[in-house]
């Protein structure tokens, strides 16, 4: 068995290790940017959903307010009519 390793093999292994070490910072930065962009996208989606829900709530509150204003006349008329009938 030969105890010496071929120089081409050692060079190949060294080059592969160097490439892996060289790619590590770029891979780490890519992972950081990917996770950051996903977090920002999720935040924007949650903001949009919250705004839509708030708009639905505000619209419902406006409808209830308008209904209260429009029905006030009938409520007052009904109360006064009831009082007049009960006196007679």
Coordinates of N, CA, C and O in Angstrom, one line a residue:
X1 N 0.8 -1.2 0.0 CA 0.0 0.0 0.0 C 0.9 1.2 0.0 O 1.7 1.4 0.9
X2 N 0.6 2.1 -0.9 CA 1.4 3.4 -0.9 C 0.9 4.3 0.3 O -0.2 4.4 0.6
X3 N 1.9 4.9 0.9 CA 1.6 5.8 2.0 C 1.5 7.2 1.6 O 1.2 8.1 2.4
X4 N 1.8 7.5 0.3 CA 1.8 8.9 -0.1 C 0.5 9.1 -1.0 O 0.1 8.3 -1.8
X5 N -0.1 10.3 -0.8 CA -1.3 10.6 -1.6 C -0.9 11.4 -2.8 O 0.0 12.3 -2.8
X6 N -1.6 11.2 -3.9 CA -1.3 11.9 -5.1 C -1.6 13.4 -4.9 O -2.6 13.8 -4.3
X7 N -0.7 14.2 -5.5 CA -0.8 15.7 -5.3 C -2.1 16.2 -5.9 O -2.6 17.2 -5.5
X8 N -2.6 15.6 -7.0 CA -3.8 16.1 -7.7 C -5.0 15.9 -6.7 O -5.9 16.8 -6.7
X9 N -5.0 14.9 -5.9 CA -6.1 14.6 -5.0 C -6.0 15.6 -3.9 O -7.1 16.2 -3.5
X10 N -4.9 15.9 -3.3 CA -4.8 16.9 -2.2 C -5.2 18.3 -2.8 O -5.8 19.0 -2.1
X11 N -4.7 18.6 -4.0 CA -5.1 19.9 -4.5 C -6.6 20.0 -4.7 O -7.3 21.0 -4.5
X12 N -7.3 18.9 -5.2 CA -8.7 18.9 -5.4 C -9.5 19.1 -4.1 O -10.4 19.9 -4.0
X13 N -9.0 18.4 -3.1 CA -9.7 18.5 -1.8 C -9.5 19.9 -1.2 O -10.4 20.5 -0.7
X14 N -8.3 20.5 -1.3 CA -8.0 21.8 -0.9 C -8.9 22.9 -1.6 O -9.5 23.8 -1.0
X15 N -9.1 22.7 -2.9 CA -9.9 23.6 -3.7 C -11.4 23.5 -3.3 O -12.1 24.5 -3.2
X16 N -11.9 22.3 -3.0 CA -13.2 22.1 -2.6 C -13.5 22.8 -1.3 O -14.5 23.5 -1.1
X17 N -12.5 22.6 -0.3 CA -12.7 23.2 1.0 C -12.7 24.7 0.9 O -13.4 25.4 1.6
X18 N -11.8 25.2 0.1 CA -11.7 26.7 -0.1 C -13.0 27.2 -0.7 O -13.5 28.3 -0.3
X19 N -13.5 26.5 -1.7 CA -14.8 27.0 -2.3 C -15.9 27.0 -1.2 O -16.7 27.9 -1.2
X20 N -16.0 25.9 -0.4 CA -17.0 25.9 0.6 C -16.9 27.0 1.6 O -17.8 27.7 2.0
X21 N -15.6 27.3 2.0 CA -15.4 28.4 2.9 C -15.7 29.7 2.3 O -16.2 30.7 2.9
X22 N -15.4 29.8 1.0 CA -15.7 31.1 0.3 C -17.2 31.3 0.1 O -17.7 32.5 0.1
X23 N -18.0 30.2 0.0 CA -19.4 30.4 -0.2 C -20.2 30.7 1.1 O -21.3 31.1 1.0
X24 N -19.6 30.4 2.2 CA -20.3 30.5 3.5 C -20.8 31.9 3.8 O -22.0 32.0 4.1
X25 N -20.0 32.9 3.6 CA -20.6 34.3 3.9 C -21.7 34.7 3.0 O -22.7 35.2 3.4
X26 N -21.6 34.3 1.7 CA -22.7 34.6 0.8 C -24.0 33.8 1.1 O -25.1 34.4 1.1
X27 N -23.8 32.6 1.5 CA -25.0 31.8 1.9 C -25.6 32.3 3.2 O -26.9 32.4 3.2
X28 N -24.8 32.7 4.1 CA -25.3 33.2 5.4 C -26.1 34.5 5.1 O -27.1 34.8 5.6
X29 N -25.5 35.4 4.3 CA -26.2 36.7 3.9 C -27.5 36.4 3.2 O -28.5 37.1 3.4
X30 N -27.5 35.4 2.3 CA -28.7 35.1 1.5 C -29.8 34.6 2.5 O -30.9 35.0 2.3
X31 N -29.4 33.8 3.4 CA -30.4 33.3 4.4 C -30.9 34.4 5.3 O -32.1 34.5 5.6
X32 N -30.1 35.4 5.7 CA -30.5 36.5 6.4 C -31.5 37.4 5.6 O -32.5 37.8 6.2
X33 N -31.1 37.6 4.4 CA -32.0 38.5 3.5 C -33.4 37.8 3.3 O -34.4 38.4 3.3
X34 N -33.3 36.5 3.1 CA -34.5 35.7 2.8 C -35.5 35.7 4.1 O -36.7 36.0 3.9
X35 N -34.9 35.5 5.2 CA -35.7 35.5 6.4 C -36.2 36.9 6.7 O -37.4 37.1 7.2
X36 N -35.4 37.9 6.5 CA -35.9 39.3 6.7 C -37.0 39.7 5.8 O -38.0 40.3 6.2
X37 N -36.8 39.3 4.5 CA -37.9 39.6 3.5 C -39.2 38.9 3.8 O -40.3 39.5 3.7
X38 N -39.1 37.7 4.3 CA -40.3 37.0 4.7 C -41.0 37.6 5.9 O -42.2 37.7 5.9
X39 N -40.2 38.1 6.8 CA -40.8 38.7 8.0 C -41.4 40.1 7.6 O -42.5 40.4 8.1
X40 N -40.8 40.8 6.7 CA -41.4 42.1 6.3 C -42.7 41.8 5.5 O -43.7 42.5 5.6
X41 N -42.7 40.8 4.6 CA -43.9 40.5 3.8 C -45.0 40.0 4.7 O -46.2 40.4 4.5
X42 N -44.7 39.2 5.8 CA -45.8 38.8 6.7 C -46.3 40.0 7.5 O -47.5 40.1 7.7
X43 N -45.4 40.9 7.8 CA -45.9 42.1 8.6 C -46.8 43.0 7.7 O -47.8 43.5 8.1
X44 N -46.4 43.1 6.4 CA -47.2 43.9 5.5 C -48.6 43.3 5.3 O -49.6 43.9 5.2
X45 N -48.6 41.9 5.2 CA -49.9 41.2 5.0 C -50.7 41.4 6.2 O -52.0 41.6 6.1
X46 N -50.2 41.3 7.4 CA -50.9 41.5 8.7 C -51.5 42.9 8.8 O -52.6 43.1 9.2
X47 N -50.7 43.9 8.3 CA -51.1 45.3 8.3 C -52.3 45.5 7.4 O -53.3 46.1 7.8
X48 N -52.2 44.9 6.2 CA -53.3 45.0 5.3 C -54.6 44.3 5.8 O -55.7 44.9 5.7
X49 N -54.4 43.2 6.4 CA -55.6 42.5 6.9 C -56.2 43.3 8.1 O -57.4 43.4 8.1
X50 N -55.4 43.8 8.9 CA -55.9 44.7 10.0 C -56.6 45.9 9.5 O -57.7 46.3 10.0
X51 N -56.1 46.5 8.5 CA -56.7 47.7 7.9 C -58.1 47.3 7.3 O -59.1 48.1 7.4
X52 N -58.1 46.2 6.6 CA -59.4 45.8 6.0 C -60.4 45.5 7.1 O -61.6 45.9 6.9
X53 N -60.0 44.8 8.2 CA -61.0 44.6 9.3 C -61.4 45.8 9.9 O -62.6 46.0 10.3
X54 N -60.5 46.8 10.1 CA -60.9 48.1 10.7 C -61.9 48.8 9.8 O -62.8 49.4 10.2
X55 N -61.7 48.8 8.4 CA -62.6 49.4 7.5 C -64.0 48.8 7.6 O -65.0 49.5 7.5
X56 N -64.1 47.5 7.7 CA -65.4 46.8 7.9 C -66.0 47.3 9.2 O -67.2 47.5 9.2
X57 N -65.3 47.4 10.3 CA -65.8 47.8 11.5 C -66.3 49.2 11.4 O -67.4 49.6 11.9
X58 N -65.5 50.1 10.8 CA -65.9 51.5 10.7 C -67.2 51.6 9.8 O -68.1 52.5 10.1
X59 N -67.3 50.8 8.8 CA -68.5 50.9 7.9 C -69.7 50.4 8.7 O -70.8 51.0 8.6
X60 N -69.5 49.4 9.5 CA -70.7 48.9 10.3 C -71.1 49.9 11.3 O -72.3 50.1 11.6
X61 N -70.1 50.6 12.0 CA -70.4 51.6 13.0 C -71.1 52.8 12.3 O -72.1 53.3 12.9
X62 N -70.7 53.1 11.1 CA -71.4 54.2 10.4 C -72.8 53.9 10.0 O -73.7 54.7 10.2
X63 N -73.0 52.6 9.6 CA -74.4 52.2 9.3 C -75.2 52.2 10.5 O -76.4 52.7 10.5
X64 N -74.7 51.8 11.6 CA -75.5 51.8 12.9 C -75.8 53.2 13.3 O -76.9 53.5 13.8
X65 N -74.8 54.1 13.2 CA -75.1 55.5 13.5 C -76.1 56.1 12.6 O -77.0 56.9 13.1
X66 N -76.1 55.9 11.3 CA -77.1 56.4 10.4 C -78.4 55.8 10.7 O -79.5 56.6 10.8
X67 N -78.5 54.5 11.0 CA -79.8 53.9 11.4 C -80.3 54.5 12.7 O -81.5 54.8 12.8
X68 N -79.5 54.8 13.6 CA -79.9 55.4 14.9 C -80.5 56.8 14.6 O -81.5 57.2 15.2
X69 N -79.8 57.6 13.7 CA -80.3 58.9 13.4 C -81.6 58.9 12.7 O -82.5 59.7 12.9
X70 N -81.7 58.0 11.7 CA -83.0 57.9 10.9 C -84.1 57.4 11.7 O -85.3 57.7 11.5
X71 N -83.9 56.5 12.7 CA -84.9 55.9 13.4 C -85.3 56.7 14.7 O -86.3 56.4 15.3
X72 N -84.6 57.7 15.0 CA -84.9 58.6 16.1 C -86.3 59.2 16.0 O -87.1 59.2 16.9
X73 N -86.5 59.7 14.8 CA -87.8 60.3 14.5 C -89.0 59.4 14.8 O -90.0 59.7 15.4
X74 N -88.9 58.2 14.3 CA -89.9 57.2 14.5 C -90.1 56.8 15.9 O -91.2 56.6 16.4
X75 N -88.9 56.7 16.6 CA -89.0 56.3 18.0 C -89.7 57.4 18.8 O -90.5 57.1 19.7
X76 N -89.3 58.6 18.5 CA -90.0 59.8 19.2 C -91.4 59.8 18.9 O -92.3 60.0 19.8
X77 N -91.8 59.6 17.6 CA -93.2 59.6 17.2 C -93.9 58.5 17.9 O -95.1 58.7 18.4
X78 N -93.3 57.3 18.0 CA -94.0 56.2 18.6 C -94.2 56.4 20.1 O -95.2 56.1 20.7
X79 N -93.2 57.0 20.7 CA -93.3 57.3 22.2 C -94.4 58.3 22.5 O -95.2 58.1 23.4
X80 N -94.4 59.4 21.7 CA -95.4 60.5 21.9 C -96.8 59.9 21.6 O -97.7 60.2 22.4
X81 N -96.9 59.1 20.6 CA -98.2 58.6 20.2 C -98.7 57.6 21.4 O -99.9 57.7 21.7
X82 N -97.8 56.8 21.9 CA -98.1 56.0 23.0 C -98.6 56.7 24.2 O -99.5 56.3 24.9
X83 N -97.9 57.8 24.5 CA -98.3 58.7 25.6 C -99.7 59.3 25.4 O -100.5 59.4 26.4
X84 N -99.9 59.7 24.2 CA -101.2 60.4 23.9 C -102.3 59.3 24.0 O -103.4 59.6 24.6
X85 N -102.1 58.1 23.5 CA -103.1 57.1 23.6 C -103.4 56.7 25.1 O -104.5 56.5 25.5
X86 N -102.3 56.6 25.8 CA -102.5 56.2 27.2 C -103.2 57.2 28.1 O -103.9 56.9 29.1
X87 N -103.2 58.5 27.7 CA -103.9 59.6 28.4 C -105.4 59.6 28.1 O -106.2 60.0 28.9
X88 N -105.7 59.1 26.9 CA -107.1 59.2 26.4 C -107.9 58.1 26.9 O -108.6 57.8 27.8

